[in-house]
Amino acid sequence: CDAGTDSYTLDRLPWYAEAFTSFPDDERCAFFVASLAYHKVIREPELTARAYTAILLNRDWSGSPLWKRWDLPRPVLEKDLARHYAVRVADPATLSSEQVTFVEQVFDGLYEGAPERVTLGQFLCRVYRAQNRQDERAQAVYAAVVADAPADEDNDSFLARTFVEQSRYDATSCAIF
C-alpha cells in the first residue's frame, strides 16, 4: 500500500479514490486521501469533503498519529470542510445533525469579522430557517449574521416576520425592520 510507504503515484490517483470510497472506515486510507487532497494532489471537491468528513468526524481518530505523520493541520481542514458544507451543499436538510453541529463548532471558533464567519453564519441561518428554529442558539446566529452581513435579505425577512409574530418591538427587533 502506498500509504504505508508515505508516497503516491499519479497513475494511481483513481485507485486511491476508489479504495477510499470502498473502505471509508479504513483509517490509513481516509488519512492518505485527505492528505493528498490537502496537499492539492487530489482536486476533487466531493472526494475531498468525504475524506475530511471521515477523519474529522470520527472521534476514534481525533488522536491518530496520522495527523502529524501526513502534516494535516486540523483547524485548516475544519474550516475547509465547514466552508464546503456551507457553499456546496444545496439542501442543508441533507446534512446530518452531526455535520450541522460540526459547522456550529467551527463558526463558534471564528473571531468576529473572520471572512468564513459570514459564509458559515448564512449557511446556519438557512439550516435554522428550514427547521423553523427559534431557540437561543439560532437567535444568536441570526443576530451575528445581521451584524456581519446586514444585506442578507432572507435572514432579515425571516427575523422581521418572527419578531412581528412575537410582538417584539425592542431596539434589537426594530433594527431589523
PDB file of C-alpha atoms in Angstrom:
ATOM      1  CA  CYS A   1       0.000   0.000   0.000  1.00  0.00           C
ATOM      2  CA  ASP A   2       1.356   3.419  -0.915  1.00  0.00           C
ATOM      3  CA  ALA A   3       0.079   4.890   2.353  1.00  0.00           C
ATOM      4  CA  GLY A   4       2.464   2.612   4.222  1.00  0.00           C
ATOM      5  CA  THR A   5       5.438   3.997   2.307  1.00  0.00           C
ATOM      6  CA  ASP A   6       4.335   7.645   2.620  1.00  0.00           C
ATOM      7  CA  SER A   7       4.412   8.031  -1.145  1.00  0.00           C
ATOM      8  CA  TYR A   8       1.974   8.221  -4.004  1.00  0.00           C
ATOM      9  CA  THR A   9       1.961   7.676  -7.730  1.00  0.00           C
ATOM     10  CA  LEU A  10      -0.015   9.964 -10.003  1.00  0.00           C
ATOM     11  CA  ASP A  11      -1.118   6.993 -12.102  1.00  0.00           C
ATOM     12  CA  ARG A  12      -2.798   5.512  -9.044  1.00  0.00           C
ATOM     13  CA  LEU A  13      -4.922   8.530  -8.035  1.00  0.00           C
ATOM     14  CA  PRO A  14      -8.117   6.920  -9.370  1.00  0.00           C
ATOM     15  CA  TRP A  15      -7.276   3.777  -7.422  1.00  0.00           C
ATOM     16  CA  TYR A  16      -6.765   5.749  -4.189  1.00  0.00           C
ATOM     17  CA  ALA A  17     -10.173   7.374  -4.656  1.00  0.00           C
ATOM     18  CA  GLU A  18     -11.795   4.018  -5.377  1.00  0.00           C
ATOM     19  CA  ALA A  19     -10.116   2.387  -2.372  1.00  0.00           C
ATOM     20  CA  PHE A  20     -11.267   5.168  -0.045  1.00  0.00           C
ATOM     21  CA  THR A  21     -14.782   5.097  -1.491  1.00  0.00           C
ATOM     22  CA  SER A  22     -14.905   1.345  -0.946  1.00  0.00           C
ATOM     23  CA  PHE A  23     -13.371   1.473   2.542  1.00  0.00           C
ATOM     24  CA  PRO A  24     -14.201   4.879   4.104  1.00  0.00           C
ATOM     25  CA  ASP A  25     -13.774   3.433   7.596  1.00  0.00           C
ATOM     26  CA  ASP A  26     -10.175   2.429   6.937  1.00  0.00           C
ATOM     27  CA  GLU A  27      -8.116   4.946   8.903  1.00  0.00           C
ATOM     28  CA  ARG A  28      -4.961   4.845   6.766  1.00  0.00           C
ATOM     29  CA  CYS A  29      -6.939   5.049   3.550  1.00  0.00           C
ATOM     30  CA  ALA A  30      -9.004   8.018   4.766  1.00  0.00           C
ATOM     31  CA  PHE A  31      -5.989   9.936   6.058  1.00  0.00           C
ATOM     32  CA  PHE A  32      -3.994   9.168   2.910  1.00  0.00           C
ATOM     33  CA  VAL A  33      -6.707  10.548   0.624  1.00  0.00           C
ATOM     34  CA  ALA A  34      -7.271  13.537   2.947  1.00  0.00           C
ATOM     35  CA  SER A  35      -3.539  14.253   2.864  1.00  0.00           C
ATOM     36  CA  LEU A  36      -3.429  14.068  -0.926  1.00  0.00           C
ATOM     37  CA  ALA A  37      -6.403  16.429  -1.063  1.00  0.00           C
ATOM     38  CA  TYR A  38      -4.927  18.874   1.454  1.00  0.00           C
ATOM     39  CA  HIS A  39      -1.640  18.968  -0.447  1.00  0.00           C
ATOM     40  CA  LYS A  40      -3.592  19.600  -3.696  1.00  0.00           C
ATOM     41  CA  VAL A  41      -2.648  16.323  -5.352  1.00  0.00           C
ATOM     42  CA  ILE A  42      -6.312  15.335  -5.436  1.00  0.00           C
ATOM     43  CA  ARG A  43      -8.516  18.243  -6.535  1.00  0.00           C
ATOM     44  CA  GLU A  44     -11.997  16.768  -6.453  1.00  0.00           C
ATOM     45  CA  PRO A  45     -14.159  18.788  -4.016  1.00  0.00           C
ATOM     46  CA  GLU A  46     -16.622  15.996  -3.233  1.00  0.00           C
ATOM     47  CA  LEU A  47     -13.909  13.403  -2.631  1.00  0.00           C
ATOM     48  CA  THR A  48     -12.007  15.902  -0.515  1.00  0.00           C
ATOM     49  CA  ALA A  49     -15.119  16.600   1.570  1.00  0.00           C
ATOM     50  CA  ARG A  50     -15.779  12.888   2.081  1.00  0.00           C
ATOM     51  CA  ALA A  51     -12.177  12.297   3.194  1.00  0.00           C
ATOM     52  CA  TYR A  52     -12.181  15.337   5.508  1.00  0.00           C
ATOM     53  CA  THR A  53     -15.552  14.264   6.927  1.00  0.00           C
ATOM     54  CA  ALA A  54     -14.184  10.788   7.590  1.00  0.00           C
ATOM     55  CA  ILE A  55     -11.132  11.962   9.522  1.00  0.00           C
ATOM     56  CA  LEU A  56     -12.680  14.966  11.269  1.00  0.00           C
ATOM     57  CA  LEU A  57     -15.944  13.433  12.437  1.00  0.00           C
ATOM     58  CA  ASN A  58     -14.599  10.055  13.526  1.00  0.00           C
ATOM     59  CA  ARG A  59     -13.966  10.543  17.239  1.00  0.00           C
ATOM     60  CA  ASP A  60     -11.752   7.456  17.364  1.00  0.00           C
ATOM     61  CA  TRP A  61      -9.310   9.149  15.001  1.00  0.00           C
ATOM     62  CA  SER A  62      -9.035  12.504  16.805  1.00  0.00           C
ATOM     63  CA  GLY A  63      -5.732  11.457  18.391  1.00  0.00           C
ATOM     64  CA  SER A  64      -4.440   9.463  15.451  1.00  0.00           C
ATOM     65  CA  PRO A  65      -0.686   9.726  14.801  1.00  0.00           C
ATOM     66  CA  LEU A  66      -1.574  10.099  11.115  1.00  0.00           C
ATOM     67  CA  TRP A  67      -2.478  13.775  11.686  1.00  0.00           C
ATOM     68  CA  LYS A  68       1.175  14.523  12.313  1.00  0.00           C
ATOM     69  CA  ARG A  69       2.587  11.864  10.002  1.00  0.00           C
ATOM     70  CA  TRP A  70       0.944  13.423   6.959  1.00  0.00           C
ATOM     71  CA  ASP A  71       1.182  17.028   8.142  1.00  0.00           C
ATOM     72  CA  LEU A  72      -2.558  17.677   8.380  1.00  0.00           C
ATOM     73  CA  PRO A  73      -3.488  20.894  10.220  1.00  0.00           C
ATOM     74  CA  ARG A  74      -6.823  20.076  11.842  1.00  0.00           C
ATOM     75  CA  PRO A  75      -8.045  23.718  12.161  1.00  0.00           C
ATOM     76  CA  VAL A  76      -7.453  24.364   8.453  1.00  0.00           C
ATOM     77  CA  LEU A  77      -9.264  21.178   7.450  1.00  0.00           C
ATOM     78  CA  GLU A  78     -12.145  22.043   9.779  1.00  0.00           C
ATOM     79  CA  LYS A  79     -12.596  25.450   8.151  1.00  0.00           C
ATOM     80  CA  ASP A  80     -12.298  23.944   4.671  1.00  0.00           C
ATOM     81  CA  LEU A  81     -14.902  21.269   5.389  1.00  0.00           C
ATOM     82  CA  ALA A  82     -17.320  23.674   7.070  1.00  0.00           C
ATOM     83  CA  ARG A  83     -16.943  26.050   4.102  1.00  0.00           C
ATOM     84  CA  HIS A  84     -17.608  23.133   1.744  1.00  0.00           C
ATOM     85  CA  TYR A  85     -20.843  22.324   3.556  1.00  0.00           C
ATOM     86  CA  ALA A  86     -21.856  25.989   3.510  1.00  0.00           C
ATOM     87  CA  VAL A  87     -21.071  26.650  -0.135  1.00  0.00           C
ATOM     88  CA  ARG A  88     -21.601  23.352  -1.937  1.00  0.00           C
ATOM     89  CA  VAL A  89     -24.498  21.731  -0.096  1.00  0.00           C
ATOM     90  CA  ALA A  90     -27.591  22.982  -1.907  1.00  0.00           C
ATOM     91  CA  ASP A  91     -30.083  21.470   0.522  1.00  0.00           C
ATOM     92  CA  PRO A  92     -28.999  21.817   4.158  1.00  0.00           C
ATOM     93  CA  ALA A  93     -31.553  19.167   5.109  1.00  0.00           C
ATOM     94  CA  THR A  94     -29.217  16.580   3.562  1.00  0.00           C
ATOM     95  CA  LEU A  95     -26.643  17.129   6.308  1.00  0.00           C
ATOM     96  CA  SER A  96     -26.711  15.016   9.434  1.00  0.00           C
ATOM     97  CA  SER A  97     -27.161  16.649  12.818  1.00  0.00           C
ATOM     98  CA  GLU A  98     -23.512  15.752  13.485  1.00  0.00           C
ATOM     99  CA  GLN A  99     -22.424  17.710  10.403  1.00  0.00           C
ATOM    100  CA  VAL A 100     -24.535  20.739  11.414  1.00  0.00           C
ATOM    101  CA  THR A 101     -23.064  20.586  14.918  1.00  0.00           C
ATOM    102  CA  PHE A 102     -19.618  20.475  13.317  1.00  0.00           C
ATOM    103  CA  VAL A 103     -20.332  23.671  11.340  1.00  0.00           C
ATOM    104  CA  GLU A 104     -21.663  25.306  14.526  1.00  0.00           C
ATOM    105  CA  GLN A 105     -18.436  24.451  16.364  1.00  0.00           C
ATOM    106  CA  VAL A 106     -16.277  25.869  13.577  1.00  0.00           C
ATOM    107  CA  PHE A 107     -18.491  29.001  13.459  1.00  0.00           C
ATOM    108  CA  ASP A 108     -18.154  29.432  17.230  1.00  0.00           C
ATOM    109  CA  GLY A 109     -14.367  29.215  16.967  1.00  0.00           C
ATOM    110  CA  LEU A 110     -14.097  32.048  14.453  1.00  0.00           C
ATOM    111  CA  TYR A 111     -13.420  35.597  15.557  1.00  0.00           C
ATOM    112  CA  GLU A 112     -15.917  38.325  14.697  1.00  0.00           C
ATOM    113  CA  GLY A 113     -15.133  39.675  11.264  1.00  0.00           C
ATOM    114  CA  ALA A 114     -13.498  36.473  10.010  1.00  0.00           C
ATOM    115  CA  PRO A 115     -14.418  36.052   6.336  1.00  0.00           C
ATOM    116  CA  GLU A 116     -15.581  32.465   6.889  1.00  0.00           C
ATOM    117  CA  ARG A 117     -17.894  33.605   9.682  1.00  0.00           C
ATOM    118  CA  VAL A 118     -20.307  35.285   7.264  1.00  0.00           C
ATOM    119  CA  THR A 119     -20.429  32.258   4.953  1.00  0.00           C
ATOM    120  CA  LEU A 120     -20.916  29.782   7.796  1.00  0.00           C
ATOM    121  CA  GLY A 121     -23.405  32.042   9.588  1.00  0.00           C
ATOM    122  CA  GLN A 122     -25.540  32.443   6.477  1.00  0.00           C
ATOM    123  CA  PHE A 123     -25.462  28.689   5.968  1.00  0.00           C
ATOM    124  CA  LEU A 124     -26.516  28.025   9.565  1.00  0.00           C
ATOM    125  CA  CYS A 125     -29.335  30.550   9.163  1.00  0.00           C
ATOM    126  CA  ARG A 126     -30.582  28.602   6.138  1.00  0.00           C
ATOM    127  CA  VAL A 127     -30.465  25.396   8.189  1.00  0.00           C
ATOM    128  CA  TYR A 128     -32.266  27.009  11.127  1.00  0.00           C
ATOM    129  CA  ARG A 129     -34.888  28.682   8.953  1.00  0.00           C
ATOM    130  CA  ALA A 130     -35.627  25.349   7.255  1.00  0.00           C
ATOM    131  CA  GLN A 131     -36.107  23.863  10.723  1.00  0.00           C
ATOM    132  CA  ASN A 132     -38.025  26.966  11.897  1.00  0.00           C
ATOM    133  CA  ARG A 133     -35.652  27.185  14.844  1.00  0.00           C
ATOM    134  CA  GLN A 134     -36.220  29.994  17.310  1.00  0.00           C
ATOM    135  CA  ASP A 135     -34.054  28.741  20.181  1.00  0.00           C
ATOM    136  CA  GLU A 136     -31.310  30.771  21.817  1.00  0.00           C
ATOM    137  CA  ARG A 137     -28.598  29.207  19.654  1.00  0.00           C
ATOM    138  CA  ALA A 138     -30.434  30.047  16.440  1.00  0.00           C
ATOM    139  CA  GLN A 139     -31.207  33.592  17.631  1.00  0.00           C
ATOM    140  CA  ALA A 140     -27.509  34.180  18.339  1.00  0.00           C
ATOM    141  CA  VAL A 141     -26.543  33.092  14.814  1.00  0.00           C
ATOM    142  CA  TYR A 142     -29.343  35.172  13.250  1.00  0.00           C
ATOM    143  CA  ALA A 143     -28.058  38.189  15.189  1.00  0.00           C
ATOM    144  CA  ALA A 144     -24.459  37.513  14.161  1.00  0.00           C
ATOM    145  CA  VAL A 145     -25.480  37.429  10.508  1.00  0.00           C
ATOM    146  CA  VAL A 146     -27.362  40.711  10.918  1.00  0.00           C
ATOM    147  CA  ALA A 147     -24.163  42.220  12.336  1.00  0.00           C
ATOM    148  CA  ASP A 148     -21.757  40.617   9.853  1.00  0.00           C
ATOM    149  CA  ALA A 149     -23.914  40.623   6.692  1.00  0.00           C
ATOM    150  CA  PRO A 150     -26.600  43.281   7.069  1.00  0.00           C
ATOM    151  CA  ALA A 151     -27.687  42.891   3.444  1.00  0.00           C
ATOM    152  CA  ASP A 152     -28.825  39.266   3.910  1.00  0.00           C
ATOM    153  CA  GLU A 153     -32.448  39.778   2.868  1.00  0.00           C
ATOM    154  CA  ASP A 154     -33.518  36.182   3.555  1.00  0.00           C
ATOM    155  CA  ASN A 155     -32.287  36.370   7.124  1.00  0.00           C
ATOM    156  CA  ASP A 156     -33.675  39.878   7.672  1.00  0.00           C
ATOM    157  CA  SER A 157     -37.107  38.931   6.292  1.00  0.00           C
ATOM    158  CA  PHE A 158     -37.260  35.802   8.425  1.00  0.00           C
ATOM    159  CA  LEU A 159     -36.333  37.737  11.555  1.00  0.00           C
ATOM    160  CA  ALA A 160     -38.782  40.543  10.788  1.00  0.00           C
ATOM    161  CA  ARG A 161     -41.652  38.041  10.405  1.00  0.00           C
ATOM    162  CA  THR A 162     -40.571  36.264  13.576  1.00  0.00           C
ATOM    163  CA  PHE A 163     -40.423  39.493  15.572  1.00  0.00           C
ATOM    164  CA  VAL A 164     -43.859  40.578  14.327  1.00  0.00           C
ATOM    165  CA  GLU A 165     -45.301  37.175  15.285  1.00  0.00           C
ATOM    166  CA  GLN A 166     -43.720  37.527  18.719  1.00  0.00           C
ATOM    167  CA  SER A 167     -44.909  41.155  19.041  1.00  0.00           C
ATOM    168  CA  ARG A 168     -41.335  42.215  19.716  1.00  0.00           C
ATOM    169  CA  TYR A 169     -40.673  45.900  19.318  1.00  0.00           C
ATOM    170  CA  ASP A 170     -37.436  46.345  21.293  1.00  0.00           C
ATOM    171  CA  ALA A 171     -34.398  48.125  19.837  1.00  0.00           C
ATOM    172  CA  THR A 172     -32.830  44.910  18.515  1.00  0.00           C
ATOM    173  CA  SER A 173     -36.031  43.915  16.778  1.00  0.00           C
ATOM    174  CA  CYS A 174     -36.618  47.342  15.336  1.00  0.00           C
ATOM    175  CA  ALA A 175     -33.131  47.367  13.805  1.00  0.00           C
ATOM    176  CA  ILE A 176     -34.242  44.523  11.541  1.00  0.00           C
ATOM    177  CA  PHE A 177     -37.271  46.411  10.240  1.00  0.00           C
TER     178      PHE A 177
END
